PDB file of C-alpha atoms in Angstrom:
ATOM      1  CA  UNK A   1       0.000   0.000   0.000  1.00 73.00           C
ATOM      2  CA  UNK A   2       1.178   3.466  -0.205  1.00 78.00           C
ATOM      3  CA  UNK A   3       0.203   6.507   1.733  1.00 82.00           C
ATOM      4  CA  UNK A   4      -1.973   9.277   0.650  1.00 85.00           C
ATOM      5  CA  UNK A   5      -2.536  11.629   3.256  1.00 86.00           C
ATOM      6  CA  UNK A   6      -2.706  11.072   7.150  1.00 85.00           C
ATOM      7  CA  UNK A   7      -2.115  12.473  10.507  1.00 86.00           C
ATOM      8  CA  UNK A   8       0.952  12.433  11.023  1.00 85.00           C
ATOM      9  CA  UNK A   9       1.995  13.007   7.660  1.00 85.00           C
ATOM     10  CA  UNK A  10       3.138   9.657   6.002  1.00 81.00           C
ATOM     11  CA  UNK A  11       2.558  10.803   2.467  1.00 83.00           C
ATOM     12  CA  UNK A  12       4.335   8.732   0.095  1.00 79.00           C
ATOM     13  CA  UNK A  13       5.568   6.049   2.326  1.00 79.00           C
ATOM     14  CA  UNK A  14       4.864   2.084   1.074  1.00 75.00           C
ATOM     15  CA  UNK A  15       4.544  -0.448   3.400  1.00 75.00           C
ATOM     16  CA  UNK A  16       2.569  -3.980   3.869  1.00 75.00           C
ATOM     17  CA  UNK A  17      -1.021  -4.679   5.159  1.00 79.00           C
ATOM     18  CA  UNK A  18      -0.234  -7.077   7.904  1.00 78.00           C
ATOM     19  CA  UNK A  19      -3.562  -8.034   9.883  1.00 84.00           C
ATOM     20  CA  UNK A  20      -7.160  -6.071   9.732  1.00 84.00           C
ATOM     21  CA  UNK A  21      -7.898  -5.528  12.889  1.00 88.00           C
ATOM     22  CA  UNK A  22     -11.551  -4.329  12.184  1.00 87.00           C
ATOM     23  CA  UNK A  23     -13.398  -1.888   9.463  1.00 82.00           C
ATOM     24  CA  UNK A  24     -11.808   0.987  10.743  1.00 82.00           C
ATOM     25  CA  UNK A  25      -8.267  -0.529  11.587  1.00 86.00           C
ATOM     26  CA  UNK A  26      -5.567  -2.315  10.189  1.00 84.00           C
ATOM     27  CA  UNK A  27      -1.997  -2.785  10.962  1.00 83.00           C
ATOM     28  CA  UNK A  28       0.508  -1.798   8.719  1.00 78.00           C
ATOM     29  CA  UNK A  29       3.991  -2.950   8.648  1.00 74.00           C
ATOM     30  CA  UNK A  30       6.899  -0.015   7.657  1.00 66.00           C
ATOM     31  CA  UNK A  31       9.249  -2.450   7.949  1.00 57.00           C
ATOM     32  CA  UNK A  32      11.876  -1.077   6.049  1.00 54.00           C
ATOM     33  CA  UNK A  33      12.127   1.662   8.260  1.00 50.00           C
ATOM     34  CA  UNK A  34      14.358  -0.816  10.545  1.00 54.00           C
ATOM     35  CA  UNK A  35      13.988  -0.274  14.411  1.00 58.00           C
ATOM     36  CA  UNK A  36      12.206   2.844  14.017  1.00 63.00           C
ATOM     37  CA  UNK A  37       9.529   3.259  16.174  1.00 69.00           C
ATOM     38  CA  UNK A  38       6.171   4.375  14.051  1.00 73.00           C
ATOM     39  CA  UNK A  39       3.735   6.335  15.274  1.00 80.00           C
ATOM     40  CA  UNK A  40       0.022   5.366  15.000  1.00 84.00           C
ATOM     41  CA  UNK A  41      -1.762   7.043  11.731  1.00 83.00           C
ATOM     42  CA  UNK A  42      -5.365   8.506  12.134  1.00 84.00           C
ATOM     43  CA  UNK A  43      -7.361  10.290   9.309  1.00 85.00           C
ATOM     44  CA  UNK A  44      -5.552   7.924   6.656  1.00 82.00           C
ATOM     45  CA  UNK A  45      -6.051   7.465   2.995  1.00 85.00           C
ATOM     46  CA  UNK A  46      -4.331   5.299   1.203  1.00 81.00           C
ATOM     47  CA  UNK A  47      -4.271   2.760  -1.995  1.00 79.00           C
ATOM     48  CA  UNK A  48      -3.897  -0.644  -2.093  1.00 80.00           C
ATOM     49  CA  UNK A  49      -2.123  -2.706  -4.875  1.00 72.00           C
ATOM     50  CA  UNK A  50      -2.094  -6.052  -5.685  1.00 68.00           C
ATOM     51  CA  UNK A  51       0.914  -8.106  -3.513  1.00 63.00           C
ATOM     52  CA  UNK A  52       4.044  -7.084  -6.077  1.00 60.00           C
ATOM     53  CA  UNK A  53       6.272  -9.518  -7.743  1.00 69.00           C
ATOM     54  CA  UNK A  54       9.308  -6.755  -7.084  1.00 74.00           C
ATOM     55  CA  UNK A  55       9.222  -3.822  -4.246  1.00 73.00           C
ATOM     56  CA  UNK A  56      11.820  -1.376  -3.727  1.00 71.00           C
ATOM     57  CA  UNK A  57      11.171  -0.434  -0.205  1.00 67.00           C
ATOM     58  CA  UNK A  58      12.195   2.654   2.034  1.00 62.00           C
ATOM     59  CA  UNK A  59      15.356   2.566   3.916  1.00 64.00           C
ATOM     60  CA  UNK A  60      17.148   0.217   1.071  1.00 71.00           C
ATOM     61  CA  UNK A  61      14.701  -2.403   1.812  1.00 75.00           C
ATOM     62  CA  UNK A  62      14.080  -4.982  -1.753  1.00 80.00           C
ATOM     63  CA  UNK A  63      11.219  -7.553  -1.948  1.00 77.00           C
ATOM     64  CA  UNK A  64      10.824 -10.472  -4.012  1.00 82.00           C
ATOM     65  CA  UNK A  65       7.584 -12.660  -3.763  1.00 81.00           C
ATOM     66  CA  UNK A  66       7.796 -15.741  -6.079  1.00 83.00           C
ATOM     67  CA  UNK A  67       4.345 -17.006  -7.270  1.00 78.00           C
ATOM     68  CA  UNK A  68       2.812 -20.685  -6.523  1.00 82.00           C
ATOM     69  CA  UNK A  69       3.174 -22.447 -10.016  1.00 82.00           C
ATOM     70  CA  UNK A  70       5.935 -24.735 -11.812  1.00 84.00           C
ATOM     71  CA  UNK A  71       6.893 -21.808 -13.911  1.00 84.00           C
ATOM     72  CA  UNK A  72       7.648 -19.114 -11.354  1.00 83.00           C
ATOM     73  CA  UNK A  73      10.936 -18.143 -10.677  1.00 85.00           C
ATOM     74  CA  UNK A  74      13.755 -15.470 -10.554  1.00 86.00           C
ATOM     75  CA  UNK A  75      15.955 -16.026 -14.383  1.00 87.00           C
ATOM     76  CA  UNK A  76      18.936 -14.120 -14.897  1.00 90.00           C
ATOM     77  CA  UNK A  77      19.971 -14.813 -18.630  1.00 92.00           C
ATOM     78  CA  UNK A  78      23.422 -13.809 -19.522  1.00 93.00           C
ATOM     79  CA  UNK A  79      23.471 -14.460 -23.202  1.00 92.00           C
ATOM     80  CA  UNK A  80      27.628 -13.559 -23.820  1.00 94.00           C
ATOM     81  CA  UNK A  81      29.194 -13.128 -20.741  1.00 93.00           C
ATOM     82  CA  UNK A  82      32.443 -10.858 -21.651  1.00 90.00           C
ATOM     83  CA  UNK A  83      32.416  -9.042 -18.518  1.00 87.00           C
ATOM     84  CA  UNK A  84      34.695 -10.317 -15.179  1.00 87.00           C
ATOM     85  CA  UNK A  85      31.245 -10.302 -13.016  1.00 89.00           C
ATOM     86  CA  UNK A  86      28.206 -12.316 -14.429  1.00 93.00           C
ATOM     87  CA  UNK A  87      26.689 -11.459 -10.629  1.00 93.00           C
ATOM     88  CA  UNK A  88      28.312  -9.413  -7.880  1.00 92.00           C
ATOM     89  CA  UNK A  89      27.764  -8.538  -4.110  1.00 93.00           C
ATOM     90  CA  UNK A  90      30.432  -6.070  -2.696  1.00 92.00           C
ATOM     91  CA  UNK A  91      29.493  -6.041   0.898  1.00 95.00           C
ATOM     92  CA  UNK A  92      31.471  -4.698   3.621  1.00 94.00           C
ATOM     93  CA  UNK A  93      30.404  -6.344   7.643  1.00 95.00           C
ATOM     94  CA  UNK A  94      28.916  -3.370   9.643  1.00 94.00           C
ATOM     95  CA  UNK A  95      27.925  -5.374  12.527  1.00 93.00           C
ATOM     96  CA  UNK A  96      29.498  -9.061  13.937  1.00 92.00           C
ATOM     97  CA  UNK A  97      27.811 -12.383  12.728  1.00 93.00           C
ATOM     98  CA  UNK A  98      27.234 -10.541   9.441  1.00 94.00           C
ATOM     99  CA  UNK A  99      26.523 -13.044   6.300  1.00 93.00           C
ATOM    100  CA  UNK A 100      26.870 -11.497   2.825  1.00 95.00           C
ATOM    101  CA  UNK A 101      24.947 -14.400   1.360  1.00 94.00           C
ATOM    102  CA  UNK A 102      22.360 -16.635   2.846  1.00 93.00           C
ATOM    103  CA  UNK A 103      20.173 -19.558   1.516  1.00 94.00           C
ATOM    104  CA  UNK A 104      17.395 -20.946   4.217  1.00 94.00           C
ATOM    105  CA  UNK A 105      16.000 -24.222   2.440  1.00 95.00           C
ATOM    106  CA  UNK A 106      12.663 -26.013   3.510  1.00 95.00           C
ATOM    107  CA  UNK A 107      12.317 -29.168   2.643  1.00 95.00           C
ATOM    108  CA  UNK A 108       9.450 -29.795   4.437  1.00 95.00           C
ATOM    109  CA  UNK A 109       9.011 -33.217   3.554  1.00 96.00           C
ATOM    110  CA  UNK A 110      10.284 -33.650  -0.330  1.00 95.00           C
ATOM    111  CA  UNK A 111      12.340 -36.074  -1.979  1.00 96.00           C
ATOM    112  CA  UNK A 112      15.464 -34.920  -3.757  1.00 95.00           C
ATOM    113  CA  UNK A 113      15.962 -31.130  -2.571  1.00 95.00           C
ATOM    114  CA  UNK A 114      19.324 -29.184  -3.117  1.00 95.00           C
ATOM    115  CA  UNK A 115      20.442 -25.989  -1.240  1.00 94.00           C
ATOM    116  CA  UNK A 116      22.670 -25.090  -3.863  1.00 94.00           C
ATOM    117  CA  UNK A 117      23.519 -26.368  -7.428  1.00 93.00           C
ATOM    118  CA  UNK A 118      26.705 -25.029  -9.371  1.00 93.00           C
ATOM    119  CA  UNK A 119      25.926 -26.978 -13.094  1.00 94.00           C
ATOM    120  CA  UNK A 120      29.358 -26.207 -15.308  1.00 94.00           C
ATOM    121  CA  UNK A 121      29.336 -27.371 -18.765  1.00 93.00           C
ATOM    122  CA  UNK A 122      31.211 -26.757 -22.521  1.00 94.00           C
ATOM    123  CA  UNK A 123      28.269 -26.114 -25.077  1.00 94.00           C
ATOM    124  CA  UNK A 124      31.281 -25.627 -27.935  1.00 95.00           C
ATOM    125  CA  UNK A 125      34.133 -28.012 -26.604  1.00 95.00           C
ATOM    126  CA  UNK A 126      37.235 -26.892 -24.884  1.00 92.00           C
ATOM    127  CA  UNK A 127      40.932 -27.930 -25.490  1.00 89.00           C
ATOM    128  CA  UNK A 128      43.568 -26.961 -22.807  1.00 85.00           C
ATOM    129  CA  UNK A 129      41.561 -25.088 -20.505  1.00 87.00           C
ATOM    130  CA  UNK A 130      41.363 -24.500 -16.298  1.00 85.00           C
ATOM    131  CA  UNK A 131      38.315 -23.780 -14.041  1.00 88.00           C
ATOM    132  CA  UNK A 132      36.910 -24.218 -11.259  1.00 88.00           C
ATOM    133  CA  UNK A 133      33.678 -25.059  -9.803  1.00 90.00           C
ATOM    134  CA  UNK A 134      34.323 -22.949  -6.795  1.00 90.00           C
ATOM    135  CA  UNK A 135      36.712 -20.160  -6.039  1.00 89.00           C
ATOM    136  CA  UNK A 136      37.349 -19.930  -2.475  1.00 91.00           C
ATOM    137  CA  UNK A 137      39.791 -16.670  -1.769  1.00 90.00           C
ATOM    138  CA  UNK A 138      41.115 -15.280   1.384  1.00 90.00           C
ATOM    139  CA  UNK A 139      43.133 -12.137   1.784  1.00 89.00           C
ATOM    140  CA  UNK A 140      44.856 -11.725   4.956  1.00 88.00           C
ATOM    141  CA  UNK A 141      47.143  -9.052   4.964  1.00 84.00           C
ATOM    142  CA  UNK A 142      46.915  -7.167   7.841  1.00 85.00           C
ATOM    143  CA  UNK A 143      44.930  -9.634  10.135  1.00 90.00           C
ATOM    144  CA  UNK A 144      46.727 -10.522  13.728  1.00 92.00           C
ATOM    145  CA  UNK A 145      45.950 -13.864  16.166  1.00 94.00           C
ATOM    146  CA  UNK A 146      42.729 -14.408  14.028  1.00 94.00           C
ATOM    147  CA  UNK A 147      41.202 -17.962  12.992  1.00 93.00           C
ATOM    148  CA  UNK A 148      39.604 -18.945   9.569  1.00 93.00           C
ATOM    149  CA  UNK A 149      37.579 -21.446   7.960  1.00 92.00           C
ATOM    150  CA  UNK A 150      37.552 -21.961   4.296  1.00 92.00           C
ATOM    151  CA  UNK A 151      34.494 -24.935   5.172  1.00 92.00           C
ATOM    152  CA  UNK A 152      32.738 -25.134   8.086  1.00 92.00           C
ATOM    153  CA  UNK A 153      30.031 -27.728   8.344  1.00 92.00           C
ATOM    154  CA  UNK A 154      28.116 -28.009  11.370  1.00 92.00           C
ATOM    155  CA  UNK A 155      24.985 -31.016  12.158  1.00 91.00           C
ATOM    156  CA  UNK A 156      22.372 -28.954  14.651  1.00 91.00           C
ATOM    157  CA  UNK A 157      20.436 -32.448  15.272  1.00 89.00           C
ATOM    158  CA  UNK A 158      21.521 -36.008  13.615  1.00 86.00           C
ATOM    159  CA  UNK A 159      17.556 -36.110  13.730  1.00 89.00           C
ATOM    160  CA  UNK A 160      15.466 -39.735  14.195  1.00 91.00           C
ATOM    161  CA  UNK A 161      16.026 -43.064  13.403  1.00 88.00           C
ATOM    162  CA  UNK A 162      18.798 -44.311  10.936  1.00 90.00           C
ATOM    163  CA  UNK A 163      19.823 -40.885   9.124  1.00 92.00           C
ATOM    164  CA  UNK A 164      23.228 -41.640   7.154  1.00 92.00           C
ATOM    165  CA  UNK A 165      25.294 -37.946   6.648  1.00 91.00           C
ATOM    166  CA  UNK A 166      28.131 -36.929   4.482  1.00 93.00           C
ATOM    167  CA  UNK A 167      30.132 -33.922   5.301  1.00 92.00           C
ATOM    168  CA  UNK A 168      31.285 -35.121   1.510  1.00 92.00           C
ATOM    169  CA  UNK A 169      29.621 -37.356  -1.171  1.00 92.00           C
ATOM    170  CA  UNK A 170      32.425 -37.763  -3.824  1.00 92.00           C
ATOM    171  CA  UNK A 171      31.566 -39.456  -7.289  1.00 91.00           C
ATOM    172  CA  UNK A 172      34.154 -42.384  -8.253  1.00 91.00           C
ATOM    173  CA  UNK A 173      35.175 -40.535 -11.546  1.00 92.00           C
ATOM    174  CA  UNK A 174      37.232 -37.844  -9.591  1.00 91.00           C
ATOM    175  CA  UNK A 175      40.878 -37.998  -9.884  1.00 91.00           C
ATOM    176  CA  UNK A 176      42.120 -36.234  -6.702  1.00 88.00           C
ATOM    177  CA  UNK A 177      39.618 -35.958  -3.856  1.00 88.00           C
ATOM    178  CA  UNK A 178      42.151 -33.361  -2.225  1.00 86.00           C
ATOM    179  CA  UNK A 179      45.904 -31.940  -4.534  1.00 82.00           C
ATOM    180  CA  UNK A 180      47.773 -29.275  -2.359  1.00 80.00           C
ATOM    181  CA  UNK A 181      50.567 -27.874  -3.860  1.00 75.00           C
ATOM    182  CA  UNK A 182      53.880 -26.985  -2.138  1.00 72.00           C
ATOM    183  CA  UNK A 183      54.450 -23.377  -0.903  1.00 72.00           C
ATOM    184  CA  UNK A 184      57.208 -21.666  -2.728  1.00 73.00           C
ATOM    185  CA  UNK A 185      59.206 -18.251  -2.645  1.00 79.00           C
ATOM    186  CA  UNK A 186      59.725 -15.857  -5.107  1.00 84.00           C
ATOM    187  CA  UNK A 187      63.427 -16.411  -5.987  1.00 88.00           C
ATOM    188  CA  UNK A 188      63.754 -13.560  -8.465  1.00 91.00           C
ATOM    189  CA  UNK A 189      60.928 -11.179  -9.776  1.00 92.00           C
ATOM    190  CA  UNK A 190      61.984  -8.597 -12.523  1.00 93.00           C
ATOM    191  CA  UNK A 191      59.727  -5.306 -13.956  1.00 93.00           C
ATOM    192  CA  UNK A 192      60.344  -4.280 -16.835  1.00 93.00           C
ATOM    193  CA  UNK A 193      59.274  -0.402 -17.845  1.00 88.00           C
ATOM    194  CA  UNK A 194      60.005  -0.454 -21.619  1.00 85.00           C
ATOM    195  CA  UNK A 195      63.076   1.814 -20.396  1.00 88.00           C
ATOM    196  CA  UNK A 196      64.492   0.019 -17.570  1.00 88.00           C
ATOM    197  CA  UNK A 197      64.872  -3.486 -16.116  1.00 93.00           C
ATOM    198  CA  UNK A 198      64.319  -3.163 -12.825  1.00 92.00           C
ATOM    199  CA  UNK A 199      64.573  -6.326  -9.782  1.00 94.00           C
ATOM    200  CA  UNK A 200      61.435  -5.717  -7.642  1.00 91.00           C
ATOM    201  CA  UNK A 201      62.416  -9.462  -5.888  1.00 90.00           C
ATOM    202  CA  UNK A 202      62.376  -7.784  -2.260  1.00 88.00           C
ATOM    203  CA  UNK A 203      59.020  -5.935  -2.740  1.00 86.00           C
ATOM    204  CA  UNK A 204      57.053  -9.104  -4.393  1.00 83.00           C
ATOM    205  CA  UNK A 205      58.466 -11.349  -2.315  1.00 76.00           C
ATOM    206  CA  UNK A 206      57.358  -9.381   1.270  1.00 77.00           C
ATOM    207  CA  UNK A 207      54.334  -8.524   1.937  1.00 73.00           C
ATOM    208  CA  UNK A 208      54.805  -5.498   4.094  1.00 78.00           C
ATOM    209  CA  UNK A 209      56.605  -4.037   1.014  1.00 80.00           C
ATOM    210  CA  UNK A 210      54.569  -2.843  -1.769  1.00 81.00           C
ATOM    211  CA  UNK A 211      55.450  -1.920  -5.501  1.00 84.00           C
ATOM    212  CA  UNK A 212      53.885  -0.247  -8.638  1.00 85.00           C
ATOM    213  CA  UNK A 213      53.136  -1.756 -11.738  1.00 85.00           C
ATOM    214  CA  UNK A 214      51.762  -1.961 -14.878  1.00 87.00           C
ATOM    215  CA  UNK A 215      52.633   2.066 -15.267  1.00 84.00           C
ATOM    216  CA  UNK A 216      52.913   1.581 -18.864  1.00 85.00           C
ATOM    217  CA  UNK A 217      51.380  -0.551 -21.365  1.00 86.00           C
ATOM    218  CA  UNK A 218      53.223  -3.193 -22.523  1.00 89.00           C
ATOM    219  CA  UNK A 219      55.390  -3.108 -19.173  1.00 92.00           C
ATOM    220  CA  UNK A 220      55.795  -6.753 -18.661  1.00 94.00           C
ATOM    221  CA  UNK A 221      56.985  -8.707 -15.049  1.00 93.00           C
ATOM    222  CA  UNK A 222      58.783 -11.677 -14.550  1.00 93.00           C
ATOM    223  CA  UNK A 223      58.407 -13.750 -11.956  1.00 92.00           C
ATOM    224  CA  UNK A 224      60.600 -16.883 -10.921  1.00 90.00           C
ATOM    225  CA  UNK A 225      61.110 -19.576  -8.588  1.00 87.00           C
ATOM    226  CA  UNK A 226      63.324 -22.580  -8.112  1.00 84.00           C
ATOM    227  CA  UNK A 227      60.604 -24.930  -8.362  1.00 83.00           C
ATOM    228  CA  UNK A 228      57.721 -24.829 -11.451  1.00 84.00           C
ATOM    229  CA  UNK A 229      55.086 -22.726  -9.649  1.00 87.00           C
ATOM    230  CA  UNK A 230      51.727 -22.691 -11.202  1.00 87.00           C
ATOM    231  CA  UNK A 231      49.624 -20.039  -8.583  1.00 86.00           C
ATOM    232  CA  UNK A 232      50.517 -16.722  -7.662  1.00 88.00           C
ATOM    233  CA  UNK A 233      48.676 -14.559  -5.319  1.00 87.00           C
ATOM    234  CA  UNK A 234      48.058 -10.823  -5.434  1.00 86.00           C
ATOM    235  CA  UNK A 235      47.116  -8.455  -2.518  1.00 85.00           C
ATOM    236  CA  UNK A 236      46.780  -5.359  -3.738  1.00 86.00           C
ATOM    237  CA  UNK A 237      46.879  -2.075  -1.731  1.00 84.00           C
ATOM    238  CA  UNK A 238      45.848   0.305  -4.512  1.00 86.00           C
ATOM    239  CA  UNK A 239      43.983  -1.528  -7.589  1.00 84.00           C
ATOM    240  CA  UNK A 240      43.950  -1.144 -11.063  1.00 85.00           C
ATOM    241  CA  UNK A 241      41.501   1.780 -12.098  1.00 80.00           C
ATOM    242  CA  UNK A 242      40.545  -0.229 -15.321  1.00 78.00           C
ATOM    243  CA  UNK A 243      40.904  -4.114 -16.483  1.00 76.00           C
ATOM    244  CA  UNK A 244      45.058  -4.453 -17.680  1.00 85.00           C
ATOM    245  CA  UNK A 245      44.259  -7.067 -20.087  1.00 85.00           C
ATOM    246  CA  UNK A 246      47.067  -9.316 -19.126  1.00 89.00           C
ATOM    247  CA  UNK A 247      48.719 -11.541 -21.221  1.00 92.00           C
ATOM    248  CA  UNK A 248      50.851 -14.242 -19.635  1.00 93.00           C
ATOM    249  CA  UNK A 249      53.595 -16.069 -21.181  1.00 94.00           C
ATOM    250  CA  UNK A 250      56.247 -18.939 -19.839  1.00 93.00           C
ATOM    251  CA  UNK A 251      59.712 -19.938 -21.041  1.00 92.00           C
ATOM    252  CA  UNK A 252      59.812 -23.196 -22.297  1.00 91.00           C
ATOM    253  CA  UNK A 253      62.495 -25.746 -22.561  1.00 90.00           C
ATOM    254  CA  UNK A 254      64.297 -24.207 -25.076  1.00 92.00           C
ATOM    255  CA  UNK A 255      64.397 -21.141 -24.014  1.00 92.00           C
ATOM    256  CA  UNK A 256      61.403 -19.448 -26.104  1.00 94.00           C
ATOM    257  CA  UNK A 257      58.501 -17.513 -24.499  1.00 94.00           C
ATOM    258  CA  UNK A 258      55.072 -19.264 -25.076  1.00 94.00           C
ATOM    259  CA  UNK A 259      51.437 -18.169 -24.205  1.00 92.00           C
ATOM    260  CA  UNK A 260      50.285 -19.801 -21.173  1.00 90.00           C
ATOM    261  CA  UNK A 261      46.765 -21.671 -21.479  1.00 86.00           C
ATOM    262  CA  UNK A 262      44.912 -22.417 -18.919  1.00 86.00           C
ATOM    263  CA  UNK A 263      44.489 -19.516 -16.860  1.00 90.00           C
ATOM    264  CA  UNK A 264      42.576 -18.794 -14.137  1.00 89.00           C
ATOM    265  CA  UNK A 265      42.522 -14.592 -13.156  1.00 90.00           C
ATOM    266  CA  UNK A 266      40.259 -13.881 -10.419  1.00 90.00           C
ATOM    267  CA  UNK A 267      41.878 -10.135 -10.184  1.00 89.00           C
ATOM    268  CA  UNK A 268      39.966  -9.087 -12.843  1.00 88.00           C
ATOM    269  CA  UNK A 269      43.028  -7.527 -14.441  1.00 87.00           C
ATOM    270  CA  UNK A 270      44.135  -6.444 -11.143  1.00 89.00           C
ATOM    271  CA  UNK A 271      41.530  -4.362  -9.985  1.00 88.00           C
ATOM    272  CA  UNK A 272      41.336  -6.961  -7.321  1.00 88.00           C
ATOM    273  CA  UNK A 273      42.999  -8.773  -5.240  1.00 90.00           C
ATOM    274  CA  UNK A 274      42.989 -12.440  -6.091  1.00 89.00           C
ATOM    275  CA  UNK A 275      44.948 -15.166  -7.282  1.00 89.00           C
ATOM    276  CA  UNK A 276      46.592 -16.133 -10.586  1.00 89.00           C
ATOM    277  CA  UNK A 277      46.616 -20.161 -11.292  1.00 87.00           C
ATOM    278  CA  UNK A 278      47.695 -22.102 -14.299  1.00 88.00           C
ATOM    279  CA  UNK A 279      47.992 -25.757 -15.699  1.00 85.00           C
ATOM    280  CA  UNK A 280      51.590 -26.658 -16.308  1.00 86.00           C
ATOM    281  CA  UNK A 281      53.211 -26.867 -19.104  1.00 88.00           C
ATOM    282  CA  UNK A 282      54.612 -29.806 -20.214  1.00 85.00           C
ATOM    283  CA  UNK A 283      58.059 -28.415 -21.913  1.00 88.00           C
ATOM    284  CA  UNK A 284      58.034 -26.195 -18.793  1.00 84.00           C
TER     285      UNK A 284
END
């Protein structure tokens, strides 16, 4: 509903019919006003639409109501994804126990129900590629004494009867259930300006030092280590201001610098911080 006229004044406002009390009364919820307290309204007049698919609420408040039938549901279509985002929450904690993304599932009592389905699949082919089905990043410069978890899965109740739970349910046509790599050092780390050839090993290879690069284009860094590397991680204290459009290239056996396939950027050029993985080569 949204307000007409009344005393107070809540002209304009929008909020949801939440009980009729009688003829002359209903309650009204403002709940997107937060913890405000609302005054009761006398001398009201207001108009009533239908329930809405899609609100837009005061106070940054955004409702979704999906209808009752097998066809009803919220479809983003992203015909030619060329952008680094297809969807993106940037959310910064205000408050403790803060969760940027939550899914509450009812199963009530159905057979077969999923919380959450990632479905990857080639509809051209693909030849020398790298992916993943999840990208789990943590950046933790500047944290002290502090404890993470990459997974955390918790069992509230183990329920009635015999109930049988996985923390993981693995299909027999995997090939590693769990590959950690070694960690390395930097051994020698090189920027080059187009003018000058400058060793940056110290700065890259501490991360209370910091460096700039990329000033020009077609600068180009090289990075080395005594072992064949294939991940390097970025934590970066100013980012990019636009997508570099990096192209990364090895040295092969023979001495001859070779595009790199299968690359996975998740700095988005470096306008965030993220990590930098790759599938070996084989003439490495």
């Amino acid at each position: 509903m949204t307000v007409i006229d009344s005393t107070p004044s809540f002209t304009d406002a929008t909020g949801e019919i939440t009980d009729y009390i009688n003829e002359s009364c209903i309650r009204v919820s403002f709940g997107a006003a937060g913890g405000a307290q609302i005054v009761d309204a006398t001398g009201m007049t207001y108009y009533v639409y239908p329930p809405p698919v899609f609100a837009a609420l005061d106070n940054g408040v955004i409702h979704i109501e999906i209808g009752e039938n097998p066809d009803a549901l919220v479809h983003i279509n992203i015909e030619n994804g060329t952008g680094f985002y297809g969807v993106h929450i940037n959310d910064k904690a205000g408050a403790n126990q803060h969760q940027s993304l939550t899914v509450d599932t009812d199963i009530r009592n159905f057979d077969g129900i999923v919380g959450f389905n990632s479905f990857i699949y080639s509809s051209t082919g693909a030849t020398n590629i790298r992916g993943a089905g999840q990208e789990l990043e943590l950046d933790f410069t500047g944290v002290t004494d502090s404890h993470f978890d990459f997974i955390s899965i918790d069992v509230i109740s183990t329920g009635n009867g015999n109930n049988d739970i996985d923390a993981f349910h693995i299909s027999p046509n995997v090939d590693h259930i769990i590959e950690m790599g070694s960690e390395d050092e930097i051994i020698s780390a090189w920027y080059d300006n187009g003018t000058h050839l400058i060793n940056i090993t110290h700065l890259l290879a501490d991360e209370t030092n910091d460096t700039v690069l990329f000033v020009n284009d077609n600068d180009v860094v090289y990075i080395g280590s005594d072992v064949n590397f294939t991940f390097v991680s970025f934590s970066l204290e100013v980012p990019s201001s636009h997508n570099l459009g990096l192209e990364h290239y090895y040295c092969n056996s023979t001495g001859n610098w070779t595009e790199l396939e299968g690359v996975t950027d998740t700095t988005n050029g470096l306008k965030v911080s993220g990590t930098l993985s790759f599938t070996n080569p084989y003439n490495r």
